[in-house]
Structure formats: structure tokens, C-alpha cells
Short mmCIF file of C-alpha atoms in Angstrom, two decimals:
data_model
loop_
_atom_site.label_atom_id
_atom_site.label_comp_id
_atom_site.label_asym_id
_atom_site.label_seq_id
_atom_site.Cartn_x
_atom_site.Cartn_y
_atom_site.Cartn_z
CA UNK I 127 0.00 0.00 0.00
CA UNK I 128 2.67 2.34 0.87
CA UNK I 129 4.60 1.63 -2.29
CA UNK I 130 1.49 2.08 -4.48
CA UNK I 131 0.83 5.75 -2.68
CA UNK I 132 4.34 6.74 -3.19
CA UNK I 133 4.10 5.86 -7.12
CA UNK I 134 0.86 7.85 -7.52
CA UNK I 135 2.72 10.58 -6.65
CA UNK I 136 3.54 12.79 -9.72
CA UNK I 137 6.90 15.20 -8.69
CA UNK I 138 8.56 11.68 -6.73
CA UNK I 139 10.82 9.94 -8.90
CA UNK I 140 11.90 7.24 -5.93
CA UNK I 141 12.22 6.85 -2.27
CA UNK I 142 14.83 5.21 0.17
CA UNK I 143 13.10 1.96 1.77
CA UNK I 144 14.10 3.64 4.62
CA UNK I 145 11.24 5.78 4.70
CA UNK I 146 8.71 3.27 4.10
CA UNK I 147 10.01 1.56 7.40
CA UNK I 148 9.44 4.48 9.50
CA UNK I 149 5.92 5.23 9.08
CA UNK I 150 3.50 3.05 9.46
CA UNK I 151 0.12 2.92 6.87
CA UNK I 152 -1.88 5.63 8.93
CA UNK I 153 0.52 7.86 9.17
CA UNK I 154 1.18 7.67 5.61
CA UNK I 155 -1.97 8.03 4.76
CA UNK I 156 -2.75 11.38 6.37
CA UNK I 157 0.37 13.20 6.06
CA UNK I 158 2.68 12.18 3.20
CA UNK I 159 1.27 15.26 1.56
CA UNK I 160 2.20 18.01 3.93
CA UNK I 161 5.08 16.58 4.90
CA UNK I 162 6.89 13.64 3.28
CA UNK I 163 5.40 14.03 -0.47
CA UNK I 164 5.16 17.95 -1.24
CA UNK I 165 4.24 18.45 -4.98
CA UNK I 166 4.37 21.24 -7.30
CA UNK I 167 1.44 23.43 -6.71
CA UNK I 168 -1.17 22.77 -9.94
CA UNK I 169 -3.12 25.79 -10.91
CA UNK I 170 -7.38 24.94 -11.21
CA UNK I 171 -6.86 27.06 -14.80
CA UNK I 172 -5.18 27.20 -17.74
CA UNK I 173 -3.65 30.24 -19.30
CA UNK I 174 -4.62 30.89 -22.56
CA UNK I 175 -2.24 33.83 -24.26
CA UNK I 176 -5.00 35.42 -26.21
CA UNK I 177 -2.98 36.42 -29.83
CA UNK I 178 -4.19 39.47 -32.40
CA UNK I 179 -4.66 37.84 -35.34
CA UNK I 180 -4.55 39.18 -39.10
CA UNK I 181 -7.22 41.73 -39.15
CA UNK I 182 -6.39 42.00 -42.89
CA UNK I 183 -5.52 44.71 -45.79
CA UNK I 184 -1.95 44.08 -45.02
CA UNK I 185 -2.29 45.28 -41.36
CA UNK I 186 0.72 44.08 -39.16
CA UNK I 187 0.33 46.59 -36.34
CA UNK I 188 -2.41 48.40 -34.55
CA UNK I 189 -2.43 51.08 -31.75
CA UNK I 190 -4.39 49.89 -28.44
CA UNK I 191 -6.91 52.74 -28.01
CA UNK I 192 -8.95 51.69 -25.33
CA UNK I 193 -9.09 48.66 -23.13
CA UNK I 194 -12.80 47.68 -21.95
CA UNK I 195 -11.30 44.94 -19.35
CA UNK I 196 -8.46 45.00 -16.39
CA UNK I 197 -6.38 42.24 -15.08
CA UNK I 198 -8.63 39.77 -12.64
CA UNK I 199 -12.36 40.89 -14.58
CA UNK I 200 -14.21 37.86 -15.59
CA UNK I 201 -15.07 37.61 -19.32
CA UNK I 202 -17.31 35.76 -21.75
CA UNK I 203 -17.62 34.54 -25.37
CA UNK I 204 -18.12 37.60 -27.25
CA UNK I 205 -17.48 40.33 -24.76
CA UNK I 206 -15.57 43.45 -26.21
CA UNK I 207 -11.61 43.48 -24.61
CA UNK I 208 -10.10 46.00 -25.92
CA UNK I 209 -10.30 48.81 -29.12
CA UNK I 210 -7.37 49.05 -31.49
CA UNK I 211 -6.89 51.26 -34.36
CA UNK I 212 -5.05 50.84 -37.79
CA UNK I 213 -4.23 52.86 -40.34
CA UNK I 214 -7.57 51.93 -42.10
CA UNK I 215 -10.17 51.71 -39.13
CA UNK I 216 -11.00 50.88 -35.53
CA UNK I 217 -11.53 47.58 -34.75
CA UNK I 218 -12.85 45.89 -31.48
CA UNK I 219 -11.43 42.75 -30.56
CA UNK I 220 -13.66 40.03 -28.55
CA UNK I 221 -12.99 37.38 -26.71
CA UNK I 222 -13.12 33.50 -28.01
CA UNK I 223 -13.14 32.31 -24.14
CA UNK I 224 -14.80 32.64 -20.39
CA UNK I 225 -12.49 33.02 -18.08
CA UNK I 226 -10.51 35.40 -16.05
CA UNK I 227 -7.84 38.38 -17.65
CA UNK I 228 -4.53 37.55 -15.72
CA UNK I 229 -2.78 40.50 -17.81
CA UNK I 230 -2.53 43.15 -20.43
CA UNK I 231 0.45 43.08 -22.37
CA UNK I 232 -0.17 46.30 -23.48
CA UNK I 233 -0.48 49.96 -22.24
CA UNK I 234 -3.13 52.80 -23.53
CA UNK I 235 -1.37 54.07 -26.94
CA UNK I 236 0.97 51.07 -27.39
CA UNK I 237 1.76 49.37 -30.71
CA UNK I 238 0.08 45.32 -30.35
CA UNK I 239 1.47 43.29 -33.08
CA UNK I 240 -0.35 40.65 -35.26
CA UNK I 241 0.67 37.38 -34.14
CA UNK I 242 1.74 38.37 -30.97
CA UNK I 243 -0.11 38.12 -27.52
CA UNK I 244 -2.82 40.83 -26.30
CA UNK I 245 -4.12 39.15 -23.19
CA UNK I 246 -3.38 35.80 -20.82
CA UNK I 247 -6.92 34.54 -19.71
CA UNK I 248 -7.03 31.81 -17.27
CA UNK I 249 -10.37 29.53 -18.71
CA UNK I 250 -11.39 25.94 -17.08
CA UNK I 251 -9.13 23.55 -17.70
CA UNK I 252 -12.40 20.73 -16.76
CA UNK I 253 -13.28 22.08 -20.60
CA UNK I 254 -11.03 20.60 -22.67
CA UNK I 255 -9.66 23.57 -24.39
CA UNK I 256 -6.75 23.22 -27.46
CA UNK I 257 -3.34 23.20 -26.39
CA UNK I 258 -1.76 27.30 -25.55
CA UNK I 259 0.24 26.97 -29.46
CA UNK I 260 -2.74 25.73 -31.09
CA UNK I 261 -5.46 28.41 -29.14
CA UNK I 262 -5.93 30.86 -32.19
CA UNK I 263 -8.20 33.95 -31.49
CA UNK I 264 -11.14 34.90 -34.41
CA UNK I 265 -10.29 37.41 -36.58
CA UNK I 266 -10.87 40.61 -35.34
CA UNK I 267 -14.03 42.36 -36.91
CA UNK I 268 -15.16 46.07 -37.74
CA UNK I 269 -18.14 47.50 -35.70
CA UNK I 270 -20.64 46.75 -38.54
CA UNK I 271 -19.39 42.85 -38.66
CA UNK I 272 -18.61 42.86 -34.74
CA UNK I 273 -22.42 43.13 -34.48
CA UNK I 274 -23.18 40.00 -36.42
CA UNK I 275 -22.81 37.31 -33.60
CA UNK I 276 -25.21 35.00 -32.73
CA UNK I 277 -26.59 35.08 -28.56
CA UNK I 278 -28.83 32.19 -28.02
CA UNK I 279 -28.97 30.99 -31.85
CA UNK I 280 -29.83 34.25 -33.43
CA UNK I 281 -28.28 37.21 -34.42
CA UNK I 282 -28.20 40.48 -31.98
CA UNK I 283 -26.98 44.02 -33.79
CA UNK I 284 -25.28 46.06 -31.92
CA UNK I 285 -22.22 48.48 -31.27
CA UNK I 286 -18.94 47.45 -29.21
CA UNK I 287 -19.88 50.87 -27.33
CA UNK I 288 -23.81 49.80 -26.61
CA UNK I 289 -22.29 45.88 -25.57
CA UNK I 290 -20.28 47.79 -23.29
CA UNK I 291 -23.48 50.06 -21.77
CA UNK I 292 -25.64 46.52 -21.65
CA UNK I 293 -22.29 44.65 -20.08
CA UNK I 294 -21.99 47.21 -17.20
CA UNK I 295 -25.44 47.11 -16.32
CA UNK I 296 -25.94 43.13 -16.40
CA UNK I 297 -28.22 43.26 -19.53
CA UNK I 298 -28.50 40.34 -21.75
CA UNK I 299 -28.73 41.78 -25.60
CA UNK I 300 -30.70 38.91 -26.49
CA UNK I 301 -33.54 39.76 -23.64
CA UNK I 302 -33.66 43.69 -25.33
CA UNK I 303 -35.87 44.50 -28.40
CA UNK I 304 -33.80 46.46 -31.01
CA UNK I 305 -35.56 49.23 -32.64
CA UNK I 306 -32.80 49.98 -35.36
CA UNK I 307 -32.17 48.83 -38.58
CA UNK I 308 -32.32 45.05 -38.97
CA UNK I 309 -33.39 45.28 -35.31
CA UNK I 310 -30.41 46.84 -34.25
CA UNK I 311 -30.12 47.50 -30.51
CA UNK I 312 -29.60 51.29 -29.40
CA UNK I 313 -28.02 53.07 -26.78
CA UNK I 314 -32.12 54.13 -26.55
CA UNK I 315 -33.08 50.55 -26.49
CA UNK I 316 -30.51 49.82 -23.76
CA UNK I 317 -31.80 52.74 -21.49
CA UNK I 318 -35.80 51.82 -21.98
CA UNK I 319 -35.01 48.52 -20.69
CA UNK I 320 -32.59 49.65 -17.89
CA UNK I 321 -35.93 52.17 -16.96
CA UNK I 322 -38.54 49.29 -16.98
CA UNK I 323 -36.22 47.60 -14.93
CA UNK I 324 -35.91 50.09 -12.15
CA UNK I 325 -38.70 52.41 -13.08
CA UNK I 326 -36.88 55.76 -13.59
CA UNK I 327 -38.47 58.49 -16.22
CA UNK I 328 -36.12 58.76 -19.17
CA UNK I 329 -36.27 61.86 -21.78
CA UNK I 330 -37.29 61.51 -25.10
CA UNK I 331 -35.02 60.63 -27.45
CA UNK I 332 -34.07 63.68 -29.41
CA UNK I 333 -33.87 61.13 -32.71
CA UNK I 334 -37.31 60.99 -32.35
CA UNK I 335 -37.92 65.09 -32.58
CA UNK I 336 -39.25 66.41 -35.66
CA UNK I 337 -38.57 70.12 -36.81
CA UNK I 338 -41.50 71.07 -38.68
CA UNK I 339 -40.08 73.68 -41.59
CA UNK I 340 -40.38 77.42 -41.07
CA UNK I 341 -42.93 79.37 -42.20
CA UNK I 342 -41.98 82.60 -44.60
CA UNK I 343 -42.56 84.69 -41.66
CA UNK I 344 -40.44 83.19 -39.47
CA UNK I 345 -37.76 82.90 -41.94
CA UNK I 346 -36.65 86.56 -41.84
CA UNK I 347 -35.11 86.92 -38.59
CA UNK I 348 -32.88 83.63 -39.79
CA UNK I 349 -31.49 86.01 -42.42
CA UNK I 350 -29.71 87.18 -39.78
CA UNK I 351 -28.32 84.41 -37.86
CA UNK I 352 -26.85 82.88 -41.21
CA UNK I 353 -25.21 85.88 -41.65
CA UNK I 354 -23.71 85.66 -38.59
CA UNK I 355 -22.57 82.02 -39.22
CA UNK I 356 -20.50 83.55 -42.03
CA UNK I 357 -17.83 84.85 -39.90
CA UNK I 358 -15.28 82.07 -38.97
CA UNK I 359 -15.19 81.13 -35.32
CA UNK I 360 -10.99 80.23 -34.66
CA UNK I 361 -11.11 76.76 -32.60
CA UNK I 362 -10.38 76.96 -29.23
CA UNK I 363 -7.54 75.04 -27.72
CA UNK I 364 -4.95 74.83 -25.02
CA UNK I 365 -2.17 77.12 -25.38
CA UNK I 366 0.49 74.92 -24.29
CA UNK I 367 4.24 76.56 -24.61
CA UNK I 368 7.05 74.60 -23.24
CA UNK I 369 9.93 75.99 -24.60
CA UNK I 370 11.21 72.39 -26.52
CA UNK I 371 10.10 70.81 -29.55
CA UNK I 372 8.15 67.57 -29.54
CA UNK I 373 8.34 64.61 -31.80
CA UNK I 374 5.56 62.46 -32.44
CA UNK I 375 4.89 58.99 -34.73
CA UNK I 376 2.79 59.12 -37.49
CA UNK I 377 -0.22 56.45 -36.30
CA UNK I 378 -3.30 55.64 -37.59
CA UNK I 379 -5.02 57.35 -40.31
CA UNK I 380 -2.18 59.80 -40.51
CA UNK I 381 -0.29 56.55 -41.52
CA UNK I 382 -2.65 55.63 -43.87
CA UNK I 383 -2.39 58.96 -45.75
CA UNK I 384 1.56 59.02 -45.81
CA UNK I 385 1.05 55.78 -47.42
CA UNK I 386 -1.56 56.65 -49.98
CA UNK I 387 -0.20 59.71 -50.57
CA UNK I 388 3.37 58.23 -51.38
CA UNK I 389 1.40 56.05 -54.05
CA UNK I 390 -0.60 58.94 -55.63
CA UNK I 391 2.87 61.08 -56.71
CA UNK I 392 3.40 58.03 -59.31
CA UNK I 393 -0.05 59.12 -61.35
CA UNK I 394 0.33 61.82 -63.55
CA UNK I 395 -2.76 64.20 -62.70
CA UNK I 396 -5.07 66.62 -64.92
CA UNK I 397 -7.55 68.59 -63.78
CA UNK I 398 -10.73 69.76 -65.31
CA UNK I 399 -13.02 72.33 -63.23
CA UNK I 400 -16.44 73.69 -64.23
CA UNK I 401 -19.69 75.66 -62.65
CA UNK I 402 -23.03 74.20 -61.78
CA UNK I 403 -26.30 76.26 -61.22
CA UNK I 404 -27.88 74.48 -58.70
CA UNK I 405 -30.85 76.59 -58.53
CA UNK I 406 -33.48 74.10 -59.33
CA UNK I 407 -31.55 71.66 -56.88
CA UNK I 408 -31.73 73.69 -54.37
CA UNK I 409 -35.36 74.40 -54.73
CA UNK I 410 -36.29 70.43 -54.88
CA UNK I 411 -33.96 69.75 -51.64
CA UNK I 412 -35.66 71.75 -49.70
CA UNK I 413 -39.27 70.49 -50.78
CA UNK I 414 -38.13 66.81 -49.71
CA UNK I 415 -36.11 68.04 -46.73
CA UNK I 416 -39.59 67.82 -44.35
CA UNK I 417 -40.72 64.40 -46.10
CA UNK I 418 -36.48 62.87 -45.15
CA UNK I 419 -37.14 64.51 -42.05
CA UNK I 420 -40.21 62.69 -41.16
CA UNK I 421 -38.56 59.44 -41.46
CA UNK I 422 -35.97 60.47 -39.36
CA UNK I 423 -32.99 61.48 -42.19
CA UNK I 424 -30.77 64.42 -42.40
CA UNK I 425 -30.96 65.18 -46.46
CA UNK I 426 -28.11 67.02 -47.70
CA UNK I 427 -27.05 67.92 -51.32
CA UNK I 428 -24.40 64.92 -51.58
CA UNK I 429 -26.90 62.48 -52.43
CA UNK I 430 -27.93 64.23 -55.73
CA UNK I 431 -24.26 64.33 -56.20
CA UNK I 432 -23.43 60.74 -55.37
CA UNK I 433 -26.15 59.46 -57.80
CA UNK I 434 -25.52 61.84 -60.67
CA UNK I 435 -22.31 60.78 -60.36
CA UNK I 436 -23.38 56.79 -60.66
CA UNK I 437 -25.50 57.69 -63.60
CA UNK I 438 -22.35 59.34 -65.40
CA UNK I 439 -20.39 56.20 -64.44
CA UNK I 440 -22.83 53.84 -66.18
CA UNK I 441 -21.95 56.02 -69.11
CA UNK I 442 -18.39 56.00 -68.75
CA UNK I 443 -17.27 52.60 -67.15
CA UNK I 444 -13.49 53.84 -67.18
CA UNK I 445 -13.93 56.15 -64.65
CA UNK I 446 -15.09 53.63 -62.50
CA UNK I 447 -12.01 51.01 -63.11
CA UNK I 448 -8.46 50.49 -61.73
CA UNK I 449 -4.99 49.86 -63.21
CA UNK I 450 -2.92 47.39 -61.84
CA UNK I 451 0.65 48.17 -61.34
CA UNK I 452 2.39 47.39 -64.54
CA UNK I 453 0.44 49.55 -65.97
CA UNK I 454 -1.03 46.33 -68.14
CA UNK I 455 -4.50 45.71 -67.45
CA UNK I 456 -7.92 47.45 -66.93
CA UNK I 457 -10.08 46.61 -64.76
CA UNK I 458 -13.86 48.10 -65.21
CA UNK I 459 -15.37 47.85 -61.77
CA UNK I 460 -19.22 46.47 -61.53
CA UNK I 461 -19.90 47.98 -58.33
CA UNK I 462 -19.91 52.15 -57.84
CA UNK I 463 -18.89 52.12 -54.37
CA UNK I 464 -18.19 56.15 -54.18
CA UNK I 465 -16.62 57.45 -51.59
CA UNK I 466 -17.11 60.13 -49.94
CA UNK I 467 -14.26 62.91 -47.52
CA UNK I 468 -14.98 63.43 -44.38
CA UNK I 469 -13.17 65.60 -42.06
CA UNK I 470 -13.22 64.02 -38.36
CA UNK I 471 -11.61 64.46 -35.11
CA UNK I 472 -8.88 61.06 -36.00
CA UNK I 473 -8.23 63.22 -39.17
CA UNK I 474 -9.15 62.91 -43.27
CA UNK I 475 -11.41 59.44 -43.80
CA UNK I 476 -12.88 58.51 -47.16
CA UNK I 477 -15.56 55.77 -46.14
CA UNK I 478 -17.50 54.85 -49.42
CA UNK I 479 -21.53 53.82 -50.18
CA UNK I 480 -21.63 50.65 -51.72
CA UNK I 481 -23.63 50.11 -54.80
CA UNK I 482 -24.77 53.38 -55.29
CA UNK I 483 -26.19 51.71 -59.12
CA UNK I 484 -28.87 50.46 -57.27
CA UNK I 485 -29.31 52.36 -54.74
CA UNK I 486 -32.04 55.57 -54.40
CA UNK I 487 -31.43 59.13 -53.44
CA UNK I 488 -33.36 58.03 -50.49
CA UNK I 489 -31.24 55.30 -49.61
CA UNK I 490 -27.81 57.09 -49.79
CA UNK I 491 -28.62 59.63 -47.85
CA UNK I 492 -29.68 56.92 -45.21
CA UNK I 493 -26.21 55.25 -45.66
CA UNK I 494 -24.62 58.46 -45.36
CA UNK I 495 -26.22 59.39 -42.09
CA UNK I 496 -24.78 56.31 -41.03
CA UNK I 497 -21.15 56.70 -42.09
CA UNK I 498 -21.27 60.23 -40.53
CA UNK I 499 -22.29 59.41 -37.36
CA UNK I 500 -19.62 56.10 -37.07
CA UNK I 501 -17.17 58.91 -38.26
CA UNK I 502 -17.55 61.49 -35.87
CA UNK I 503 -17.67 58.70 -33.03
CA UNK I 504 -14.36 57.00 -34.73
CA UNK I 505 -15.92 53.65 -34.80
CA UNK I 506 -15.85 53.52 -38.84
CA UNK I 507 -14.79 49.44 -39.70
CA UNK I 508 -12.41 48.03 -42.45
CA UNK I 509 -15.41 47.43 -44.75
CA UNK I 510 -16.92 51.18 -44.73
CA UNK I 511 -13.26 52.35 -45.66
CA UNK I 512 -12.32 49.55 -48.49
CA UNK I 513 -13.76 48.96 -51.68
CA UNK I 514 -13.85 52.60 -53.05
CA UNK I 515 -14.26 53.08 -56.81
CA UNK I 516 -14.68 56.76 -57.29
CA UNK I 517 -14.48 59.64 -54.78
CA UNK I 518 -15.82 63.11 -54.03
CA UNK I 519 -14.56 65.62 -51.65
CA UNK I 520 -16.86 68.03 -50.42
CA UNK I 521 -14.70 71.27 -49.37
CA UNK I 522 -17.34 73.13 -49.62
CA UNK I 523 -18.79 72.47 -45.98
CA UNK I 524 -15.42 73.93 -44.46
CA UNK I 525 -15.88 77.36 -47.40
CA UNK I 526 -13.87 76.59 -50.15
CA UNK I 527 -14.07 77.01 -53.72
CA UNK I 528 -11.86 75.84 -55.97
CA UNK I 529 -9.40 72.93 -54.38
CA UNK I 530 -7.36 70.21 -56.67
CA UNK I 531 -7.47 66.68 -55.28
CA UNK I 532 -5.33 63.88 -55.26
CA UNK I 533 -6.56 60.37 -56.74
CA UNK I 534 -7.12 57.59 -54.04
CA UNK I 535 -5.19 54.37 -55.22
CA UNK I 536 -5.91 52.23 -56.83
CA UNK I 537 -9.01 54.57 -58.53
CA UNK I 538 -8.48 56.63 -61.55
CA UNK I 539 -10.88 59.59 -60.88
CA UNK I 540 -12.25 62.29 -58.18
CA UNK I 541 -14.00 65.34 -57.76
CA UNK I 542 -13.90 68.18 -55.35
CA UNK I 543 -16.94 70.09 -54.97
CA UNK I 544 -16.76 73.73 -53.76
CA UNK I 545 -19.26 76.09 -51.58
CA UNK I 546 -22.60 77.18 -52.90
CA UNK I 547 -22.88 81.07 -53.63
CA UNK I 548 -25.77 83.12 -54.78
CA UNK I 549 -24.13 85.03 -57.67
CA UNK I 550 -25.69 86.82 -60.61
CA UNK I 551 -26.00 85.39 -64.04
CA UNK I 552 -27.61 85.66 -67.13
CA UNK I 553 -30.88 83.66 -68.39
CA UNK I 554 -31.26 83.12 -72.52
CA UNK I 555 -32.98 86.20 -72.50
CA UNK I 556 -30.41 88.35 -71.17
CA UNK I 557 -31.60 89.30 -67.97
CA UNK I 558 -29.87 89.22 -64.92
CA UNK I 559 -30.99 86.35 -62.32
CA UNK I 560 -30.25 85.07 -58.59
CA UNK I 561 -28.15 81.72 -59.62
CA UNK I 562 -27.05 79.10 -56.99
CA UNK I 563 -23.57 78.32 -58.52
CA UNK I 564 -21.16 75.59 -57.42
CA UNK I 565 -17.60 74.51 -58.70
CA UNK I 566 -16.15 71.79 -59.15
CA UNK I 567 -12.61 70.29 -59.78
CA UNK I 568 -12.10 67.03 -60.97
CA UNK I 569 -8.26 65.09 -61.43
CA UNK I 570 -7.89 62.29 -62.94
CA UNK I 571 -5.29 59.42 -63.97
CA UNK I 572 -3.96 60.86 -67.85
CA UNK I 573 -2.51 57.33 -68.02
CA UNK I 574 -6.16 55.86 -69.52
CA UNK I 575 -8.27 58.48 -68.92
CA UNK I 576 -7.91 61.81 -71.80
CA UNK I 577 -9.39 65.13 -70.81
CA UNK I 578 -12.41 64.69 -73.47
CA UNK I 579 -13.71 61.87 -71.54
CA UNK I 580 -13.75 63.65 -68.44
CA UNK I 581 -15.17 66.66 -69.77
CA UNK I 582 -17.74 64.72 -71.30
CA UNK I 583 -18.98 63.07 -67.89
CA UNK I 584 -18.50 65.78 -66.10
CA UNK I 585 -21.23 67.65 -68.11
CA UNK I 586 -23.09 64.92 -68.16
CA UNK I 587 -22.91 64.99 -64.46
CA UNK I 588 -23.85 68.58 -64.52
CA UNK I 589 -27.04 68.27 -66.62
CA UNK I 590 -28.33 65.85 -64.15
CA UNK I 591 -27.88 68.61 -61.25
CA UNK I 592 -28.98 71.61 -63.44
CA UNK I 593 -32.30 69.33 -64.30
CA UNK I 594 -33.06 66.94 -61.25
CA UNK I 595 -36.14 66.17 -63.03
CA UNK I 596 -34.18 64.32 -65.89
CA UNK I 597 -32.73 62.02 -63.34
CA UNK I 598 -36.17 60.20 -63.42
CA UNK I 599 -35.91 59.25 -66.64
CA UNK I 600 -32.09 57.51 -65.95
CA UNK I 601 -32.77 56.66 -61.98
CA UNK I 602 -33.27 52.32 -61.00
#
């Protein structure tokens, strides 16, 4: 018996027979842990170094942003650990495993490589999880695909930053009705729940406000204001003077621009610019400004401009294409994904609407909404910035006029639209009238592209703005 105890025991490789004289079987029995046989303490987990895998487009390092967890939190299947940006996007990265976080191996505004680890989590070893070198974390998703996961066999939509809201206040998604999109759940849906729950008076959701239009009357006093709006307010920051210079790297989407920048200088550019009277535009946007309104969507003029631009492309397929590097081969893209500048807080992002070809005015200006509010938030994924066939750039909302953009690799053609001034012009009568005039500057890639094709979409383009009513006959 003795002999048989002493073999079970895993860290003794043999004992003198002396030993097994001395102590009889009870004694043995009760202390030959504590005392005789003392083994290597066993942990009741398993650590599991948690690796960032490829997020894809090339990416081999992100910055850590934000970490949603600490070191000894609990965490499930699904739940958001940290936020890391790119130079393309912002991605939040889930967890594959319940367990605990035994460490960060990264700081606030680190660089995390691909392939290396991001956290240790200690999960049940009872559970017959893969060996540490063959544990292999998802692929990292944008916010729109991050949304996409399935909670008790069906799919719940929402945000890393509403996951977070329904996380700290011990909401299941699945047990929330989304009033979004697709059923998305909002920050809205999160807070009605959390009020049934406890009973507590919310406010109204100011989505759910409608500004009726103003009356002629009341218009007048707005002649002012605008006016006013004119002058430009200077941005108010810090004044911070400390007397030495300071060095910082070039992250994120600052990256991303040295980088597509760098590949732009190799196309030789020509511009083209021109003047649209955007009277009758004007006129019909603000006619369907109360009906977008009423279903909840801010209509601007970039919709008109996004699908007057689609209708040119059907026209004229090789603005819509790509040439591969040699310089060899054309290739005519089905899809007009256009994209679109925006000026945000992380810096210049170009997130594109996909499939503008079939899309209605209606409907871009929906996706649009939804690209401008993931901008200004910075929560834009991989898939609203990739893809991009054709681009405009609307300076106009910051006052310019006349700009000339650079082409966004690998497309062959963009436009920059200026500001929209009331200026006087001439009808076929002769008579002086009140136009609404905008410019616009296009470049474009002289390797395939000659100026007489660009001239001849671009007024193409241009009689579709100058007569929205001749979209009908053209519009899917």
C-alpha cells in the first residue's frame, strides 16, 4: 500500500526503503502530503495567451486605443476586450473564451502586433480547451461585422460601445428589443429597458424630434443668424508653450495617408473644373427636406451628387475602373462604391456607399447618415473604408471654392466640390438672375483616362444637377 501511494505521486521519482520503514500505513496516509510528499502546486486554470490575429488589408500593427477589461475581470464569449486602431479603421477585438484576464500586455497608446499576444486569460481547464500553441483567437471584426454574432442561436446588432453600456449594467442583448435597422439595438433601447427595470423616467429621445419647416414669416429673422454664421469662429484650444520641440509617430489614419499619398505622386494628374447652377436643386432639396425629415434622415445635397455621379459612371465605365501596377490591365469595376471625404476628429477618412447603381437618393442619404455618425464617433470598420471606386470631396462644408485633389489608389478619378454662392448670371434672355452656382474640380489618372472623356462626364454629371427632373428618366 505504501509503495502504491508513493508511485501515484507525480513530482517523486523514488524513495529510500528507509522511509517506508518508518511510518506506518496511517501515518502515511494522512500526512505524506504536507510533509513527506510535497508536490508542485497545480493551478485549477489554464492560461490561454490570447494572440491578435490578421485583421487583414496588409495590417501588421495596430495602436491599443482603449481597453474595456483590467487584469482579474471575468469575461465571456463575445465580450468586447479591448479597441485598437489601424491605419484603415477601428476595430474591437472580442474574446473567443470565459475566463478570467490575468494581464494586459499592453499599455493605452501602445503598438500590439499581429501574431503576438494581447491578453493571458485563465479559462477551465475541466473544458477541454486546445493546447496554448494551437489556441488561435477569431479574426478581429469592424463595428458593422462585430455586431453580427449569434446570442442564443440568433443574431443580436449592436455596437462594441452599446455591448459595453448593456455589459456594465448586467443586460442580456438577447432579452432587449432592437428598434434599429435590422433590429439593431440602441443606446435608446438599452436605457428603456434599464428604466422598466428600475422604473426611472427617461427623456425623449431627441432622434425621435421632428422640426416642422419654417414658415416665410419666421424665416426673416434667420437672415440674420446665417449671416452671422458667415464669420469664422478660430477653434479653441490649449495654449500649451514649453519651450522644446516635440516629436511624435505618425499612427493611424495619418499613416494611412503618408502611405496613400506616397502612391498617388506616381499618377500623372489633370484637372478639369467647371460651374453648376444648382438653382433648381436647391429648390427640390428643400421640398423633400420635411418628407427625409419625417422618417428620421438628415438630407443634404451629396446624395444628388453621389447618384448623378453613378449615372455618369454607367456612361463612362473607365472612370469607375483600376490599373494594376504594370500599368497592363484594366479593370472596369461592376460595383460604384463612391466614396465620400470626411473631415473628423482622428483626421481625413474617405468611407464609401456601396452600390450606389442600385441604390435611391433616399437610400444614400440613409447610408450616409450612417457613415457620418460612425465617423464622428471613430468607430468607422475596415469594410466602410475599403472597396472605393470613385471619390468626391466636399470642401465646400469647411468654405472653399476651388481645391485640386489627389486620386485615391488604386481609382483613376475624383471630384472636389466647392461652396454654394448666390451670384448673378444671365438667363437666354439676357436678364440678370439670382443663380445658386457651385464649382467643381475634378483630377484624374492621364494614363487611360484623356481630358475629353472627363469633360464629357463631367457635363453629363452637370445636366443631371442643373435638371433633377431628368434624373427620373435615368434613376433604378
Amino acid at each position: 500500500v505504501c509503495i502504491h501511494r508513493v508511485r501515484s505521486c507525480s513530482s517523486i521519482r523514488f524513495i529510500k526503503s528507509k522511509y517506508v520503514c518508518v511510518f506506518d500505513k496511517s501515518a502515511l496516509k494522512f500526512s505524506h502530503q504536507q510533509r513527506l510528499f510535497r508536490t508542485s502546486p497545480v493551478s485549477c486554470g489554464q492560461i490561454v495567451q490570447f494572440k491578435l490575429s490578421d485583421i487583414g488589408e496588409g495590417i501588421t500593427e495596430v495602436t491599443v486605443k482603449e481597453w474595456y477589461i483590467k487584469e482579474g475581470d471575468s469575461v465571456s464569449q463575445f465580450d468586447s476586450i479591448c479597441e485598437v486602431q489601424s491605419d484603415k479603421a477601428s476595430v474591437t477585438i472580442t474574446s473567443r473564451y470565459d475566463g478570467v484576464i490575468r494581464k494586459l500586455h499592453y499599455n493605452i497608446d501602445d503598438i500590439a502586433f499581429v501574431g503576438k499576444p494581447l491578453v493571458d486569460i485563465e479559462i477551465d481547464a475541466s473544458k477541454g480547451v486546445a493546447p496554448e500553441e494551437d489556441v488561435v483567437e477569431t479574426p478581429p471584426m469592424s463595428h458593422e461585422e462585430h455586431t453580427h454574432q449569434e446570442i442564443k442561436g440568433h443574431k443580436t446588432l449592436a455596437t462594441p460601445a452599446v455591448r459595453r453600456l448593456a455589459m456594465e449594467n448586467n443586460i442580456k442583448l438577447s432579452e432587449v428589443v432592437g428598434t434599429g435597422k435590422d433590429n439593431r439595438i440602441l443606446k435608446e433601447d438599452i436605457l428603456n429597458y434599464l428604466a422598466k427595470q428600475t422604473g426611472a423616467i427617461l427623456p425623449p429621445s431627441p432622434k425621435a424630434e421632428i422640426v416642422p419647416p419654417l414658415r416665410k414669416t419666421e424665416a426673416a429673422p434667420a437672415a440674420a443668424k446665417d449671416k452671422a454664421r458667415r464669420i469664422p469662429i478660430p477653434v479653441s484650444r490649449p495654449i500649451v508653450f514649453s519651450g522644446k520641440d516635440k516629436t511624435e509617430p505618425v499612427t493611424g489614419f495619418q499613416k494611412a495617408m503618408v502611405k496613400t499619398m506616397s502612391a498617388a505622386l506616381k499618377i500623372p494628374h489633370f484637372g478639369y473644373c467647371d460651374e453648376i447652377d444648382l438653382t433648381q436643386l436647391v429648390q427640390l432639396r428643400e421640398e423633400l427636406k420635411p418628407l427625409a425629415e419625417i422618417r428620421g434622415v438628415k438630407l443634404s445635397f451629396m446624395p444628388f451628387f453621389i447618384k448623378a455621379a453613378s449615372l455618369g459612371l454607367l456612361q463612362y465605365p473607365i472612370l469607375n475602373a483600376s490599373l494594376d501596377e504594370n500599368c497592363q490591365n484594366v479593370t472596369y469595376k461592376a460595383s460604384h462604391n463612391i466614396g465620400v471625404a470626411m473631415d473628423t476628429e482622428q483626421g481625413l477618412i474617405v468611407p464609401n456607399v456601396k452600390n450606389v447603381q442600385v441604390c435611391s437618393v433616399f437610400d444614400i442619404a440613409v447610408e450616409l447618415n450612417r457613415l457620418q455618425s460612425l465617423g464622428s464617433a471613430g468607430q468607422l470598420g475596415t469594410s466602410d473604408l475599403t472597396g472605393g471606386t470613385f471619390t468626391l470631396s466636399n470642401i465646400g462644408t469647411i468654405g472653399g471654392t476651388y481645391a485640386k485633389p489627389v486620386i485615391l489608389p488604386p481609382e483613376v478619378a475624383i471630384g472636389a466640390l466647392g461652396k454654394i454662392q448666390v451670384l448673378p448670371r444671365f438667363n437666354g434672355k439676357g436678364e440678370v438672375f439670382k443663380a445658386q452656382i457651385m464649382n467643381v474640380s475634378w483630377s484624374a489618372d492621364h494614363r487611360i483616362i484623356d481630358g475629353a472623356t472627363m469633360a464629357r462626364f463631367s457635363n453629363l454629371w452637370k445636366s443631371y444637377l442643373e435638371n433633377p427632373a431628368s434624373m427620373l428618366l435615368d434613376l433604378k
